[in-house]
PDB file of C-alpha atoms in Angstrom:
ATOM      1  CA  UNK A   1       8.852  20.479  -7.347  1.00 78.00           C
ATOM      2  CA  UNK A   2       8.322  16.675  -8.426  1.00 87.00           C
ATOM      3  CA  UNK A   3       7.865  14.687 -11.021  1.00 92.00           C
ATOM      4  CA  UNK A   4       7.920  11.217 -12.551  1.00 95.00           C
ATOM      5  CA  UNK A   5       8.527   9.680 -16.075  1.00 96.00           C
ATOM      6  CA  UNK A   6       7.430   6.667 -16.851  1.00 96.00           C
ATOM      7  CA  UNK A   7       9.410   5.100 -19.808  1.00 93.00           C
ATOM      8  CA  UNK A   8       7.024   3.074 -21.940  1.00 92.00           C
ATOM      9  CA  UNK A   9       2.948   3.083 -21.374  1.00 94.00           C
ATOM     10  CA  UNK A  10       2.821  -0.771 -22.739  1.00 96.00           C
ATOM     11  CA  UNK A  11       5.029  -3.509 -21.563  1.00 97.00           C
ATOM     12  CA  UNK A  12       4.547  -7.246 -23.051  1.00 97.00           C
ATOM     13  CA  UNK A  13       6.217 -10.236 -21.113  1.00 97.00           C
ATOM     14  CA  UNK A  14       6.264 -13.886 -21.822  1.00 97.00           C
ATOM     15  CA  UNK A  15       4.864 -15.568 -19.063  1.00 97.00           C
ATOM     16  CA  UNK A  16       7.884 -16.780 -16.597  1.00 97.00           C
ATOM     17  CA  UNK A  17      10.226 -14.267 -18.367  1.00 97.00           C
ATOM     18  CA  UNK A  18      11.579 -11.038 -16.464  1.00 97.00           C
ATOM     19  CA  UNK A  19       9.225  -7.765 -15.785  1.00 98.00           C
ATOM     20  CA  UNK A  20      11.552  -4.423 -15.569  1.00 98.00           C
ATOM     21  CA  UNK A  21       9.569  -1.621 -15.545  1.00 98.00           C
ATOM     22  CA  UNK A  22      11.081   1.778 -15.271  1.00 98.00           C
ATOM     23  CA  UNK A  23      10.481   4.816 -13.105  1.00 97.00           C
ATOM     24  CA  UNK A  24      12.805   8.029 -13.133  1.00 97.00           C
ATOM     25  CA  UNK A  25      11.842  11.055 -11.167  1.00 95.00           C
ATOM     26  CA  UNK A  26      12.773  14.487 -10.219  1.00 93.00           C
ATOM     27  CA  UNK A  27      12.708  16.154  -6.599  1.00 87.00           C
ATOM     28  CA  UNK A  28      14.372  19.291  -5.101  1.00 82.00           C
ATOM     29  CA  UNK A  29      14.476  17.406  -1.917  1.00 82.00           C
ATOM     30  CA  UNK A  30      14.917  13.941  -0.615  1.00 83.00           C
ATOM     31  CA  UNK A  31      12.250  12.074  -2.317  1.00 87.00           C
ATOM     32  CA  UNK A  32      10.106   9.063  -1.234  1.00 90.00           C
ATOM     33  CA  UNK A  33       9.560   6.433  -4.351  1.00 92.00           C
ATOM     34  CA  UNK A  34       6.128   4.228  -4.444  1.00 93.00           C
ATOM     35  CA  UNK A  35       5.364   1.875  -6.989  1.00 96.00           C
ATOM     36  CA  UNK A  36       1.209   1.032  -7.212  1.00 95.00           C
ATOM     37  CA  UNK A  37      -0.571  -1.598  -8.930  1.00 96.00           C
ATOM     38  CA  UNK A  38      -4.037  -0.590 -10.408  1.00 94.00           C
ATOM     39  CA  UNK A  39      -6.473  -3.474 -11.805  1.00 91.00           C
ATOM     40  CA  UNK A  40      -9.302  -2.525 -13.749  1.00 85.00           C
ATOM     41  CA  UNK A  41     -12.107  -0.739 -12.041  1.00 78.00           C
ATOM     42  CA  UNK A  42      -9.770  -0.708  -8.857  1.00 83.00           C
ATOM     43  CA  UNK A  43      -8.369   1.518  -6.632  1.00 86.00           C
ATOM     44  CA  UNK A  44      -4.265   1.406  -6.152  1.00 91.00           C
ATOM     45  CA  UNK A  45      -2.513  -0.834  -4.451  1.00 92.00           C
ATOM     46  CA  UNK A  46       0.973  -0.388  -2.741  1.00 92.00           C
ATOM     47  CA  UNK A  47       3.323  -2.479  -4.231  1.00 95.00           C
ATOM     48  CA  UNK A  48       6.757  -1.353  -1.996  1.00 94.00           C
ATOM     49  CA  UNK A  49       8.158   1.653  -1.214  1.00 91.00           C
ATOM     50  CA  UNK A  50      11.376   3.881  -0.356  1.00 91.00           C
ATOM     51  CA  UNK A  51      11.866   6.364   2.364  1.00 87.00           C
ATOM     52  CA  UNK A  52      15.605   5.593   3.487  1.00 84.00           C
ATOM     53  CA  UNK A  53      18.072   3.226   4.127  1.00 85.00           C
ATOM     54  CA  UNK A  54      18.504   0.309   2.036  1.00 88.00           C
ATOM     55  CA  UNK A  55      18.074   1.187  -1.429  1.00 90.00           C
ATOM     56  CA  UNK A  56      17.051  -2.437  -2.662  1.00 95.00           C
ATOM     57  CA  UNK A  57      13.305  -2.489  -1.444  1.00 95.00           C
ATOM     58  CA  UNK A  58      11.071  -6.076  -2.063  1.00 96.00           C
ATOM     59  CA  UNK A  59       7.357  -6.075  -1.980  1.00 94.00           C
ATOM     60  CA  UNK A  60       4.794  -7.895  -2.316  1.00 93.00           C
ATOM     61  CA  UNK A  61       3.823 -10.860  -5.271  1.00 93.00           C
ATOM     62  CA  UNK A  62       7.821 -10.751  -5.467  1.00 96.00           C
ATOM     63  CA  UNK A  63       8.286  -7.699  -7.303  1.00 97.00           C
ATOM     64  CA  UNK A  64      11.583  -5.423  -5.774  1.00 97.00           C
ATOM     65  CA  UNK A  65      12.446  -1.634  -6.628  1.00 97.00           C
ATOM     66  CA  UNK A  66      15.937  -0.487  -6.643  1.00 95.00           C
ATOM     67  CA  UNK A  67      16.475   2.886  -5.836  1.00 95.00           C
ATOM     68  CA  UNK A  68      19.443   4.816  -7.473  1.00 95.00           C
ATOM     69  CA  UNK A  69      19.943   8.372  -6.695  1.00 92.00           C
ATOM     70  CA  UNK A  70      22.937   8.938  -8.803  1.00 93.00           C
ATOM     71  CA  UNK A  71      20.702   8.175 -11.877  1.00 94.00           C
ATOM     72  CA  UNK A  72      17.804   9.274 -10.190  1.00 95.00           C
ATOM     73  CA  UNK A  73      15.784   6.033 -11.112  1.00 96.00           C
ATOM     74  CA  UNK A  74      13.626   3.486  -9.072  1.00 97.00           C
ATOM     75  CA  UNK A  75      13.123   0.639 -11.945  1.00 97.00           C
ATOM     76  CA  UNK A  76      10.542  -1.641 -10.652  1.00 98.00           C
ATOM     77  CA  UNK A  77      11.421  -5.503 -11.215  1.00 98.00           C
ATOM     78  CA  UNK A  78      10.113  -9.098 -10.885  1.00 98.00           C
ATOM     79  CA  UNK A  79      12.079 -13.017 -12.082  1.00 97.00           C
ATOM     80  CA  UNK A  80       9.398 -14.282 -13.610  1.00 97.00           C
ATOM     81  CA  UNK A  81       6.285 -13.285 -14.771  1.00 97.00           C
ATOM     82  CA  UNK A  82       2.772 -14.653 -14.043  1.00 96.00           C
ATOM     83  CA  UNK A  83      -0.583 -14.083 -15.778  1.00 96.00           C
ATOM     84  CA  UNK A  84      -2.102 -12.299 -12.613  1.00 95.00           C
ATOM     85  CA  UNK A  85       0.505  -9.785 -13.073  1.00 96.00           C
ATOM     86  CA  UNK A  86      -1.309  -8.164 -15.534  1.00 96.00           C
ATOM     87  CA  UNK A  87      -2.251  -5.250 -14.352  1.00 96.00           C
ATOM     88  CA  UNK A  88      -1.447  -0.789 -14.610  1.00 96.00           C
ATOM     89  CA  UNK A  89       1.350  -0.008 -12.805  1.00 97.00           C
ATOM     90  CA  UNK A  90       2.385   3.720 -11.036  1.00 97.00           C
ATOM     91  CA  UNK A  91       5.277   5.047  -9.959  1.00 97.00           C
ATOM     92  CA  UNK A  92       5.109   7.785  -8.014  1.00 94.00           C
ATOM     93  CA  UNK A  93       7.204  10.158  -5.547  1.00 92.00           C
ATOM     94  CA  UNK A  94       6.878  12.813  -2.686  1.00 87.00           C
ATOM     95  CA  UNK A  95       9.123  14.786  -0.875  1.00 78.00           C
ATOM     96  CA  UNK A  96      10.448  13.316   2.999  1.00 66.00           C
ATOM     97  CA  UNK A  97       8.381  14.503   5.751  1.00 63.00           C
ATOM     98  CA  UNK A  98       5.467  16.745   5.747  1.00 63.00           C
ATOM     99  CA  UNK A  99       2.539  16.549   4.371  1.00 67.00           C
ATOM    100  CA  UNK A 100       2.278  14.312   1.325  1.00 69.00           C
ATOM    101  CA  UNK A 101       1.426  15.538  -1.966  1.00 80.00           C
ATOM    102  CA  UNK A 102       2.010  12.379  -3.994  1.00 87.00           C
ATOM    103  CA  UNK A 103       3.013  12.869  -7.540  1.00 91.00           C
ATOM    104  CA  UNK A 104       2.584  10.037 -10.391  1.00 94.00           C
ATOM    105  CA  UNK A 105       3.651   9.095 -13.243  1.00 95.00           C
ATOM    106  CA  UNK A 106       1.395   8.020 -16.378  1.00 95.00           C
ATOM    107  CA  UNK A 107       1.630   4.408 -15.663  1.00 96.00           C
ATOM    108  CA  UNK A 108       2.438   1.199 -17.413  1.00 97.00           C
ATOM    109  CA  UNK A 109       0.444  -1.131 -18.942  1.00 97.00           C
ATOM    110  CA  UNK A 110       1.871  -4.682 -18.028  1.00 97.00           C
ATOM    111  CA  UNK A 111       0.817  -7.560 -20.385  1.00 97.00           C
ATOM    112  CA  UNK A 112       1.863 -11.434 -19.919  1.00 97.00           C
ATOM    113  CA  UNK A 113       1.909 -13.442 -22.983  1.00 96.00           C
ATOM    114  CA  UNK A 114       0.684 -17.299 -22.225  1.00 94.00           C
TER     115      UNK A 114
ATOM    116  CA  UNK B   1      -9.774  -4.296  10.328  1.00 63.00           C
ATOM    117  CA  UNK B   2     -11.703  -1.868   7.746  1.00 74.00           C
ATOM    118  CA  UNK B   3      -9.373  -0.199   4.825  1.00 91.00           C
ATOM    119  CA  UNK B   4     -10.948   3.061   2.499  1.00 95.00           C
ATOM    120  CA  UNK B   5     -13.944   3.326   1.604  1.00 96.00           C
ATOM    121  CA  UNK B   6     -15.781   5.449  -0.521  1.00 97.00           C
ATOM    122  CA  UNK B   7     -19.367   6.526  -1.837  1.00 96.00           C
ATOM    123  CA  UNK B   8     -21.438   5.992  -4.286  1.00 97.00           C
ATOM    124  CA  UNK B   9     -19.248   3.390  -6.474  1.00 95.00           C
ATOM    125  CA  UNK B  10     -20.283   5.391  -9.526  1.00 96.00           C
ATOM    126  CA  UNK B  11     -22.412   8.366  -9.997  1.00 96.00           C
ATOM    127  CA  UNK B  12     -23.951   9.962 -13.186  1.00 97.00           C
ATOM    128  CA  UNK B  13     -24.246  13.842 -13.104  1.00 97.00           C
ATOM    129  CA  UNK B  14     -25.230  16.341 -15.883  1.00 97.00           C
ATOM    130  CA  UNK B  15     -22.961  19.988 -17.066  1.00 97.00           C
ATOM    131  CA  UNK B  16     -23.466  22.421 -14.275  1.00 97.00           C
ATOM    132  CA  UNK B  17     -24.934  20.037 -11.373  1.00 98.00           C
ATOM    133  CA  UNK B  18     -22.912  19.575  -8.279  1.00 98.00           C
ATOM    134  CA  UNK B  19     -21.893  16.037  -6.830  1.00 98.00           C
ATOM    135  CA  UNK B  20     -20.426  15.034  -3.358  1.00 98.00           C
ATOM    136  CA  UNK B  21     -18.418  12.102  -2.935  1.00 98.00           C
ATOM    137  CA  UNK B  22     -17.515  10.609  -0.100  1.00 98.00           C
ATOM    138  CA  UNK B  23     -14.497   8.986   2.250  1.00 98.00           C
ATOM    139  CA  UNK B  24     -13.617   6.841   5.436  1.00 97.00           C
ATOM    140  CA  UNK B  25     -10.725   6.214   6.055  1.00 96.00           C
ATOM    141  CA  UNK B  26      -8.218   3.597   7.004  1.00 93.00           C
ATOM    142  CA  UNK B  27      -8.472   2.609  10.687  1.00 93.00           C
ATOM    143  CA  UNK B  28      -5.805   4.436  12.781  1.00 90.00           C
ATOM    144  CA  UNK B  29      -5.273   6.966   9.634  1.00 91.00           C
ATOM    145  CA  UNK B  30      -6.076  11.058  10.568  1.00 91.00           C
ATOM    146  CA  UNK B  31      -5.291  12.588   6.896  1.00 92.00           C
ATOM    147  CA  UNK B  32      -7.064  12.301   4.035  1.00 94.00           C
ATOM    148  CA  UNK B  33      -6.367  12.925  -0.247  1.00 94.00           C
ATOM    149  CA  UNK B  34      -7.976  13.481  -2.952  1.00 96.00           C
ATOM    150  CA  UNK B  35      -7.073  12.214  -6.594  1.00 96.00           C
ATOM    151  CA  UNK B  36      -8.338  12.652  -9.749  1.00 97.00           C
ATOM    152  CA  UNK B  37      -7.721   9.881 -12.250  1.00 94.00           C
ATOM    153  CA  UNK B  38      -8.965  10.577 -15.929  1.00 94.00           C
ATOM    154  CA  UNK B  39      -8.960   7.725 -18.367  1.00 89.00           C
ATOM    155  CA  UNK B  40      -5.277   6.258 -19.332  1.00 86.00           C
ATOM    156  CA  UNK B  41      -3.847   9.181 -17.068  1.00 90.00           C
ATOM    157  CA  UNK B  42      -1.724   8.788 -13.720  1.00 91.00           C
ATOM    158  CA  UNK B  43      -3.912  10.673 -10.507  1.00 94.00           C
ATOM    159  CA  UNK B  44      -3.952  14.165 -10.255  1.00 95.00           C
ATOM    160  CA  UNK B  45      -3.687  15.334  -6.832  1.00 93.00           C
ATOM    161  CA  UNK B  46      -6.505  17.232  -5.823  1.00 96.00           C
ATOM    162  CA  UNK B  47      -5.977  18.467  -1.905  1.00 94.00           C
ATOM    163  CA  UNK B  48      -4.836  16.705   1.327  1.00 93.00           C
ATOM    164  CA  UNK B  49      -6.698  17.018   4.630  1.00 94.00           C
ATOM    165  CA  UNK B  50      -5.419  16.633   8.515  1.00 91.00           C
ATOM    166  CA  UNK B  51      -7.113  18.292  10.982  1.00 91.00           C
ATOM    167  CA  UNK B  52      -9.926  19.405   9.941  1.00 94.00           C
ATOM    168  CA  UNK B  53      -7.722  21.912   7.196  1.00 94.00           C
ATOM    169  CA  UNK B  54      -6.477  22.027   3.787  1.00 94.00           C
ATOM    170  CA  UNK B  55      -3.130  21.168   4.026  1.00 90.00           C
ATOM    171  CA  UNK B  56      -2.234  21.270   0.346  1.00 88.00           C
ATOM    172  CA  UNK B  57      -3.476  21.841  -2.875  1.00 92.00           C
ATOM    173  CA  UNK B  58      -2.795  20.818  -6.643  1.00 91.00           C
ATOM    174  CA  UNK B  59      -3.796  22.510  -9.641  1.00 92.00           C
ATOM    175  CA  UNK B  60      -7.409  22.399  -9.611  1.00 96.00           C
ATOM    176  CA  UNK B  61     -10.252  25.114  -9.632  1.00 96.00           C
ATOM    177  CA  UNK B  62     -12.129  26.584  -6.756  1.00 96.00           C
ATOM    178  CA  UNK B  63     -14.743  24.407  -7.534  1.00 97.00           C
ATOM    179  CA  UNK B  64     -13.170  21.681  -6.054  1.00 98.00           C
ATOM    180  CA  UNK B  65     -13.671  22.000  -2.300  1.00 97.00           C
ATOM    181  CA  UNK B  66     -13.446  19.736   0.339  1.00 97.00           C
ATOM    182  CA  UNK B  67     -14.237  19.208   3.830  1.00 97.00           C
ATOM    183  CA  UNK B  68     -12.802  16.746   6.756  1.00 97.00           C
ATOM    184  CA  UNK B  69     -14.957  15.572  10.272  1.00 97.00           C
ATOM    185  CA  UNK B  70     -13.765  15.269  13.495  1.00 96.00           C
ATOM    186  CA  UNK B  71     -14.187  11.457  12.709  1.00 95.00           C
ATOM    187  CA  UNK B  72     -11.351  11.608   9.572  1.00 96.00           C
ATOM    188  CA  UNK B  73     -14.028  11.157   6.994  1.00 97.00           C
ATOM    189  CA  UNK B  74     -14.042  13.757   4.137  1.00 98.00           C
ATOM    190  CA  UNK B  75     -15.988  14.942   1.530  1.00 98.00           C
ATOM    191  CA  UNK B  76     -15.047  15.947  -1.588  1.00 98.00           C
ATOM    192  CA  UNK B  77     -17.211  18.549  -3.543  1.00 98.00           C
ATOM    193  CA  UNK B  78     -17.381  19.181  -7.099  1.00 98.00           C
ATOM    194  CA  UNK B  79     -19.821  22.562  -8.385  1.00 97.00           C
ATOM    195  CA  UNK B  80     -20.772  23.822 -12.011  1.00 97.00           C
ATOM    196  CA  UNK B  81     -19.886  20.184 -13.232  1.00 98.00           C
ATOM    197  CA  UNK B  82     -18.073  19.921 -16.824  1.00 97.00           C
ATOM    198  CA  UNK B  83     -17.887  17.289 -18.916  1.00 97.00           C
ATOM    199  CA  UNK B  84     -13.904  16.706 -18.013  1.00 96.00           C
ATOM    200  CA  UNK B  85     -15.031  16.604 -14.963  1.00 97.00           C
ATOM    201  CA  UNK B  86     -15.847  12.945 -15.376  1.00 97.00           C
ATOM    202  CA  UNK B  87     -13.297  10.583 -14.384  1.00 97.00           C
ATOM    203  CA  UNK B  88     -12.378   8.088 -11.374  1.00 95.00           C
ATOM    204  CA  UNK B  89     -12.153  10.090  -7.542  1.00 97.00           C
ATOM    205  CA  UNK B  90      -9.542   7.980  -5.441  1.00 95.00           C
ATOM    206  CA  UNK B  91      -9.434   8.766  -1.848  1.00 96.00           C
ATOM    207  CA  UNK B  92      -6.531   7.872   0.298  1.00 93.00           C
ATOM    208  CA  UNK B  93      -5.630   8.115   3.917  1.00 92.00           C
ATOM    209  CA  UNK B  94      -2.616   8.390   6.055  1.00 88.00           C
ATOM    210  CA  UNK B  95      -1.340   8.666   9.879  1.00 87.00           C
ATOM    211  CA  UNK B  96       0.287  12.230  10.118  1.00 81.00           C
ATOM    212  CA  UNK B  97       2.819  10.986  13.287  1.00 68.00           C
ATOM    213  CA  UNK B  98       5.829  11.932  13.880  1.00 60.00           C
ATOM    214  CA  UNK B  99       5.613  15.472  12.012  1.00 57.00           C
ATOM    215  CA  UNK B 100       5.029  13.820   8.001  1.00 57.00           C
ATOM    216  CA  UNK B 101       2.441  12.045   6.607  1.00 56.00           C
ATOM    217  CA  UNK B 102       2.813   7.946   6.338  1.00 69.00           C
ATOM    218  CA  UNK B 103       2.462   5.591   3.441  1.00 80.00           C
ATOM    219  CA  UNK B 104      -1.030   6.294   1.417  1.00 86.00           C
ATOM    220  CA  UNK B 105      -3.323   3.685   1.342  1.00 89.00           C
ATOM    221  CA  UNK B 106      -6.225   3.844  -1.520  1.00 92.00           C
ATOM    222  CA  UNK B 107     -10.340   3.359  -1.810  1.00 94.00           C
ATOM    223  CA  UNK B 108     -11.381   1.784  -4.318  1.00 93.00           C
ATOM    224  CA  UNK B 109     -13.271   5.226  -6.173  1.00 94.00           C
ATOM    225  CA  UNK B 110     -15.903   6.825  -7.295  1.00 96.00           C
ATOM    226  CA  UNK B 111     -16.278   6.390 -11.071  1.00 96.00           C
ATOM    227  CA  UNK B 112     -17.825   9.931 -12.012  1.00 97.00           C
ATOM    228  CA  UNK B 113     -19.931  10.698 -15.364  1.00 97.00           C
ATOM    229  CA  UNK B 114     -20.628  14.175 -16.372  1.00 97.00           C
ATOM    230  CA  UNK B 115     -23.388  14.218 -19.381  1.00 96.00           C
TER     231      UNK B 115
END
């Protein structure tokens, strides 16, 4: 079994400040992480993503994911914040290998602040 | 190169019709999910598809069925429509290789409206 918490459903940033948003999940097995970005009326789009090896993951638009199995978190984070950032964001896991059943979490609505 | 698509872009149904909604996938990608998304809610997994088979299922009713070509595409089939049926239907494929399913890539949905 999986699962995902998202901590906070509305984040406000100041424009050029730092974004952390923050993912902890629960797997019996090895997971895979994903963070998504959703814009309205969109479909998802993969921001980065964890299957093994290096635990510090960058993506794309300069947002990185560090993955931290001892406290079983994958907080997403970007520098500095810019207005097209606003957006829903999803974290979600599976288990390694097999077929993928992708579980989510609730999301995050990201605001930036002029 | 072509990512998901999907069909109609929206759709307005009333309680107790049935709707299909449809799904091409990435170039190069074999399997195939379903996802419900209700309003301010995460997606709900619905079933995967590879081969031609269900593969795996989430927590939804019989009358949620599905159905995969030899081409990838899918179909997604909702009967005996309710109103919480209405939501957003995200589609995304994969490349089964190596034994496990790849990285999901998403359509852009079908907005669904049950009256």
């Amino acid at each position: 079994a999986q699962s995902v918490t998202q901590l906070g459903s509305h984040v406000s940033v100041s424009e050029g400040a730092l974004v952390l948003l923050r993912c902890n999940y629960s797997s019996s097995v090895p997971p895979y992480l994903f963070w998504y970005v959703q814009y309205p009326n969109q479909g998802l789009q993969l921001l980065l993503k964890y299957t093994t090896g290096a635990t510090l993951v960058k993506g794309i638009n300069g947002f990185e994911a560090e993955f931290k199995k001892s406290e079983t978190s994958f907080h997403l984070t970007k520098p500095s914040a810019h207005m097209s950032d606003a957006a829903e964001y999803f974290c979600a896991v599976s288990a390694s290998g097999g077929y993928q059943k992708v579980t989510f979490g609730t999301g995050t609505k990201l605001q930036v602040i002029p | 190169d072509a990512g998901v698509t999907q069909s109609p872009t929206h759709l307005i149904k009333t309680r107790g019709q049935q709707v299909t909604l449809r799904c091409s996938p990435k170039s190069g990608h074999d399997t195939v999910s379903w996802y419900q998304q209700a309003l301010g809610q995460g997606p709900q997994f619905i079933f995967q598809y590879y081969e031609e088979e269900e593969r795996q299922r989430g927590n939804f009713p019989d009358r949620f069925s599905g159905h995969q070509f030899p081409n990838y595409s899918s179909e997604l089939n909702v009967n005996a429509l309710l109103l919480g049926d209405s939501a957003l239907y995200l589609c995304a494929s994969s490349f089964m290789g190596q034994g496990w399913a790849d990285t999901q890539y998403f359509g852009p949905g079908t907005r669904l409206t049950v009256l």
